[in-house]
PDB file of C-alpha atoms in Angstrom:
ATOM      1  CA  THR A   1       0.000   0.000   0.000  1.00  0.00           C
ATOM      2  CA  VAL A   2       1.276   3.435  -0.913  1.00  0.00           C
ATOM      3  CA  VAL A   3       0.337   6.425   1.199  1.00  0.00           C
ATOM      4  CA  PRO A   4       0.346  10.118   0.157  1.00  0.00           C
ATOM      5  CA  GLY A   5       3.759  11.709   0.616  1.00  0.00           C
ATOM      6  CA  GLN A   6       5.576   8.367   0.700  1.00  0.00           C
ATOM      7  CA  THR A   7       9.019   8.413  -0.921  1.00  0.00           C
ATOM      8  CA  PHE A   8      10.965   5.681  -2.699  1.00  0.00           C
ATOM      9  CA  SER A   9      14.660   5.341  -3.377  1.00  0.00           C
ATOM     10  CA  TYR A  10      15.637   4.538  -6.947  1.00  0.00           C
ATOM     11  CA  VAL A  11      18.680   3.905  -9.121  1.00  0.00           C
ATOM     12  CA  VAL A  12      18.612   3.971 -12.910  1.00  0.00           C
ATOM     13  CA  GLY A  13      21.311   1.803 -14.474  1.00  0.00           C
ATOM     14  CA  ALA A  14      23.945   4.027 -16.078  1.00  0.00           C
ATOM     15  CA  ALA A  15      25.123   3.518 -19.651  1.00  0.00           C
ATOM     16  CA  VAL A  16      28.215   1.365 -20.082  1.00  0.00           C
ATOM     17  CA  THR A  17      31.197   2.020 -22.312  1.00  0.00           C
ATOM     18  CA  GLY A  18      32.039  -0.527 -24.978  1.00  0.00           C
ATOM     19  CA  GLY A  19      35.592  -1.807 -24.913  1.00  0.00           C
ATOM     20  CA  THR A  20      37.903  -4.458 -26.274  1.00  0.00           C
ATOM     21  CA  GLY A  21      37.678  -8.080 -25.236  1.00  0.00           C
ATOM     22  CA  THR A  22      34.625  -9.489 -23.496  1.00  0.00           C
ATOM     23  CA  GLY A  23      31.793  -6.957 -23.243  1.00  0.00           C
ATOM     24  CA  THR A  24      31.040  -5.003 -20.090  1.00  0.00           C
ATOM     25  CA  ASN A  25      27.965  -6.073 -18.117  1.00  0.00           C
ATOM     26  CA  GLY A  26      25.131  -3.538 -17.933  1.00  0.00           C
ATOM     27  CA  ASN A  27      24.267  -1.721 -14.711  1.00  0.00           C
ATOM     28  CA  GLY A  28      21.161  -2.728 -12.774  1.00  0.00           C
ATOM     29  CA  SER A  29      18.209  -0.519 -11.845  1.00  0.00           C
ATOM     30  CA  SER A  30      16.080  -0.453  -8.695  1.00  0.00           C
ATOM     31  CA  PHE A  31      12.939   1.206  -7.355  1.00  0.00           C
ATOM     32  CA  GLY A  32      12.143   0.782  -3.672  1.00  0.00           C
ATOM     33  CA  THR A  33      12.434  -2.934  -2.903  1.00  0.00           C
ATOM     34  CA  PHE A  34      12.369  -3.971  -6.576  1.00  0.00           C
ATOM     35  CA  SER A  35      15.568  -4.410  -8.563  1.00  0.00           C
ATOM     36  CA  ALA A  36      16.528  -5.638 -12.012  1.00  0.00           C
ATOM     37  CA  THR A  37      19.889  -6.796 -13.277  1.00  0.00           C
ATOM     38  CA  GLY A  38      21.728  -5.355 -16.259  1.00  0.00           C
ATOM     39  CA  GLY A  39      22.537  -7.525 -19.271  1.00  0.00           C
ATOM     40  CA  THR A  40      25.799  -9.425 -19.631  1.00  0.00           C
ATOM     41  CA  GLY A  41      28.560  -8.512 -22.069  1.00  0.00           C
ATOM     42  CA  GLY A  42      29.119 -10.639 -25.161  1.00  0.00           C
ATOM     43  CA  SER A  43      32.146 -12.878 -25.628  1.00  0.00           C
ATOM     44  CA  GLN A  44      35.313 -11.953 -27.460  1.00  0.00           C
ATOM     45  CA  LEU A  45      36.025 -13.752 -30.715  1.00  0.00           C
ATOM     46  CA  ALA A  46      39.664 -14.862 -30.617  1.00  0.00           C
ATOM     47  CA  ASN A  47      42.103 -13.928 -33.374  1.00  0.00           C
ATOM     48  CA  GLY A  48      42.160 -16.304 -36.307  1.00  0.00           C
ATOM     49  CA  THR A  49      41.617 -16.886 -39.998  1.00  0.00           C
ATOM     50  CA  THR A  50      39.036 -19.701 -39.940  1.00  0.00           C
ATOM     51  CA  VAL A  51      35.268 -19.642 -39.655  1.00  0.00           C
ATOM     52  CA  ALA A  52      34.201 -18.876 -36.069  1.00  0.00           C
ATOM     53  CA  SER A  53      31.576 -16.983 -34.100  1.00  0.00           C
ATOM     54  CA  GLY A  54      31.281 -15.233 -30.761  1.00  0.00           C
ATOM     55  CA  THR A  55      28.206 -15.126 -28.561  1.00  0.00           C
ATOM     56  CA  GLY A  56      26.036 -12.108 -27.854  1.00  0.00           C
ATOM     57  CA  GLY A  57      25.415 -11.058 -24.257  1.00  0.00           C
ATOM     58  CA  ALA A  58      22.300 -12.248 -22.425  1.00  0.00           C
ATOM     59  CA  GLY A  59      19.562  -9.740 -21.713  1.00  0.00           C
ATOM     60  CA  GLY A  60      19.079  -8.290 -18.264  1.00  0.00           C
ATOM     61  CA  GLY A  61      15.949  -7.616 -16.282  1.00  0.00           C
ATOM     62  CA  THR A  62      15.957 -10.495 -13.817  1.00  0.00           C
ATOM     63  CA  PHE A  63      13.790  -9.036 -11.047  1.00  0.00           C
ATOM     64  CA  VAL A  64      14.042  -9.275  -7.291  1.00  0.00           C
ATOM     65  CA  GLY A  65      10.700  -8.458  -5.629  1.00  0.00           C
ATOM     66  CA  SER A  66       7.187  -8.825  -7.002  1.00  0.00           C
ATOM     67  CA  PRO A  67       6.619  -6.159  -9.656  1.00  0.00           C
ATOM     68  CA  ALA A  68       3.241  -5.989 -11.342  1.00  0.00           C
ATOM     69  CA  PHE A  69       4.945  -5.985 -14.728  1.00  0.00           C
ATOM     70  CA  SER A  70       8.497  -6.770 -15.808  1.00  0.00           C
ATOM     71  CA  ILE A  71      10.250  -7.131 -19.132  1.00  0.00           C
ATOM     72  CA  THR A  72      13.523  -8.966 -19.635  1.00  0.00           C
ATOM     73  CA  GLY A  73      16.048  -7.821 -22.219  1.00  0.00           C
ATOM     74  CA  GLY A  74      16.860  -9.547 -25.483  1.00  0.00           C
ATOM     75  CA  THR A  75      20.104 -11.309 -26.323  1.00  0.00           C
ATOM     76  CA  GLY A  76      22.733  -9.701 -28.544  1.00  0.00           C
ATOM     77  CA  MET A  77      23.463 -11.338 -31.891  1.00  0.00           C
ATOM     78  CA  PRO A  78      26.714 -13.254 -32.458  1.00  0.00           C
ATOM     79  CA  GLY A  79      29.584 -11.949 -34.544  1.00  0.00           C
ATOM     80  CA  ILE A  80      30.845 -14.218 -37.327  1.00  0.00           C
ATOM     81  CA  ARG A  81      34.247 -14.497 -39.013  1.00  0.00           C
ATOM     82  CA  PHE A  82      34.244 -16.135 -42.432  1.00  0.00           C
ATOM     83  CA  SER A  83      38.003 -15.924 -43.002  1.00  0.00           C
ATOM     84  CA  GLY A  84      40.980 -13.801 -42.007  1.00  0.00           C
ATOM     85  CA  THR A  85      39.669 -10.976 -44.184  1.00  0.00           C
ATOM     86  CA  THR A  86      35.859 -11.063 -43.984  1.00  0.00           C
ATOM     87  CA  GLY A  87      33.230 -11.138 -41.251  1.00  0.00           C
ATOM     88  CA  PHE A  88      30.729  -9.001 -39.384  1.00  0.00           C
ATOM     89  CA  SER A  89      30.173  -8.015 -35.789  1.00  0.00           C
ATOM     90  CA  GLY A  90      27.164  -8.925 -33.663  1.00  0.00           C
ATOM     91  CA  ALA A  91      24.224  -6.514 -33.308  1.00  0.00           C
ATOM     92  CA  GLY A  92      23.418  -5.131 -29.869  1.00  0.00           C
ATOM     93  CA  ALA A  93      20.298  -6.404 -28.100  1.00  0.00           C
ATOM     94  CA  SER A  94      17.115  -4.395 -28.683  1.00  0.00           C
ATOM     95  CA  GLY A  95      14.336  -3.719 -26.200  1.00  0.00           C
ATOM     96  CA  ILE A  96      10.866  -2.238 -26.095  1.00  0.00           C
ATOM     97  CA  PHE A  97      12.298   1.280 -25.833  1.00  0.00           C
ATOM     98  CA  GLY A  98      14.470   1.115 -28.955  1.00  0.00           C
ATOM     99  CA  GLY A  99      17.051  -0.721 -30.978  1.00  0.00           C
ATOM    100  CA  GLY A 100      20.397  -2.157 -30.106  1.00  0.00           C
ATOM    101  CA  GLY A 101      23.585  -0.950 -31.752  1.00  0.00           C
ATOM    102  CA  SER A 102      24.055  -1.608 -35.464  1.00  0.00           C
ATOM    103  CA  PRO A 103      26.621  -4.263 -36.346  1.00  0.00           C
ATOM    104  CA  VAL A 104      29.655  -3.610 -38.527  1.00  0.00           C
ATOM    105  CA  ILE A 105      28.967  -5.228 -41.911  1.00  0.00           C
ATOM    106  CA  THR A 106      31.964  -3.882 -43.862  1.00  0.00           C
ATOM    107  CA  PRO A 107      34.928  -3.662 -41.482  1.00  0.00           C
ATOM    108  CA  THR A 108      37.976  -1.524 -42.169  1.00  0.00           C
ATOM    109  CA  ALA A 109      40.832  -3.577 -43.618  1.00  0.00           C
ATOM    110  CA  ASN A 110      44.001  -3.637 -41.496  1.00  0.00           C
ATOM    111  CA  GLY A 111      42.286  -1.968 -38.583  1.00  0.00           C
ATOM    112  CA  GLY A 112      39.414  -2.056 -36.161  1.00  0.00           C
ATOM    113  CA  THR A 113      35.880  -0.740 -36.574  1.00  0.00           C
ATOM    114  CA  ALA A 114      33.766   0.091 -33.512  1.00  0.00           C
ATOM    115  CA  GLY A 115      30.238  -1.246 -33.157  1.00  0.00           C
ATOM    116  CA  GLY A 116      27.230   1.074 -33.015  1.00  0.00           C
ATOM    117  CA  ALA A 117      25.868   2.336 -29.696  1.00  0.00           C
ATOM    118  CA  GLY A 118      22.530   1.164 -28.293  1.00  0.00           C
ATOM    119  CA  THR A 119      19.782   3.643 -29.203  1.00  0.00           C
ATOM    120  CA  GLY A 120      16.916   2.833 -26.836  1.00  0.00           C
ATOM    121  CA  PHE A 121      16.791   2.693 -23.042  1.00  0.00           C
ATOM    122  CA  GLY A 122      18.230  -0.611 -21.895  1.00  0.00           C
ATOM    123  CA  SER A 123      19.577  -1.647 -25.312  1.00  0.00           C
ATOM    124  CA  GLY A 124      23.048  -3.040 -25.911  1.00  0.00           C
ATOM    125  CA  GLY A 125      25.894  -1.823 -28.066  1.00  0.00           C
ATOM    126  CA  ALA A 126      27.026  -3.817 -31.103  1.00  0.00           C
ATOM    127  CA  GLY A 127      30.297  -5.693 -31.140  1.00  0.00           C
ATOM    128  CA  GLY A 128      33.372  -4.251 -32.809  1.00  0.00           C
ATOM    129  CA  ILE A 129      35.450  -6.059 -35.384  1.00  0.00           C
ATOM    130  CA  ALA A 130      39.058  -6.056 -36.547  1.00  0.00           C
ATOM    131  CA  ILE A 131      40.299  -7.411 -39.875  1.00  0.00           C
ATOM    132  CA  ARG A 132      44.035  -7.811 -40.488  1.00  0.00           C
ATOM    133  CA  THR A 133      45.521  -8.653 -43.863  1.00  0.00           C
ATOM    134  CA  THR A 134      49.007  -7.602 -42.722  1.00  0.00           C
ATOM    135  CA  SER A 135      50.909  -8.292 -39.521  1.00  0.00           C
ATOM    136  CA  GLY A 136      50.242  -6.288 -36.394  1.00  0.00           C
ATOM    137  CA  ALA A 137      47.581  -5.951 -33.755  1.00  0.00           C
ATOM    138  CA  ALA A 138      44.156  -4.442 -34.280  1.00  0.00           C
ATOM    139  CA  SER A 139      40.967  -4.238 -32.267  1.00  0.00           C
ATOM    140  CA  GLY A 140      37.500  -2.846 -32.767  1.00  0.00           C
ATOM    141  CA  ASN A 141      35.777  -1.585 -29.645  1.00  0.00           C
ATOM    142  CA  GLY A 142      32.246  -2.618 -28.872  1.00  0.00           C
ATOM    143  CA  GLY A 143      29.541   0.055 -29.010  1.00  0.00           C
ATOM    144  CA  ASN A 144      28.293   1.722 -25.844  1.00  0.00           C
ATOM    145  CA  GLY A 145      25.235   0.288 -24.112  1.00  0.00           C
ATOM    146  CA  ALA A 146      22.331   2.671 -23.464  1.00  0.00           C
ATOM    147  CA  PRO A 147      21.238   3.615 -19.937  1.00  0.00           C
ATOM    148  CA  GLY A 148      18.356   1.820 -18.235  1.00  0.00           C
ATOM    149  CA  THR A 149      14.983   3.311 -17.370  1.00  0.00           C
ATOM    150  CA  ILE A 150      12.268   3.014 -14.748  1.00  0.00           C
ATOM    151  CA  VAL A 151       8.609   3.538 -15.632  1.00  0.00           C
ATOM    152  CA  VAL A 152       6.161   4.259 -12.810  1.00  0.00           C
ATOM    153  CA  LYS A 153       2.424   4.368 -13.459  1.00  0.00           C
ATOM    154  CA  GLU A 154       0.140   6.042 -10.958  1.00  0.00           C
ATOM    155  CA  TYR A 155      -3.448   4.844 -10.661  1.00  0.00           C
ATOM    156  CA  ARG A 156      -6.063   6.763  -8.700  1.00  0.00           C
TER     157      ARG A 156
END
């Protein structure tokens, strides 16, 4: 039961910065006694020249408490390498508030290309990709994940 003038503490999950290697987990959100986890970062696809794929991160939103309505996040798409010179990165997970980051379809040769940032509240950034046709190191950072959100509906 909620009474007039009652206050609630809340935390909205902050956006996360994409990086190299395994993706950064998203930040959780909470409202009063309810809390939801952030999504997990996707896996890193190891260097190589053969066909391989990496996994997208699992969606967040696992709730603690008994909310009247909860929505879990989607899973990011995997990145795929076809050879040492071709491949594409995984798309970021989308949610009901907007799309995940756009994947890199045409990576920069001999360098890294960053994935697109998540565009809707709670959406994930796309994976980055690096293609090397010469010797040397390269990396493509993952796109930034979008911040979370809390929606409160008041009924009278």
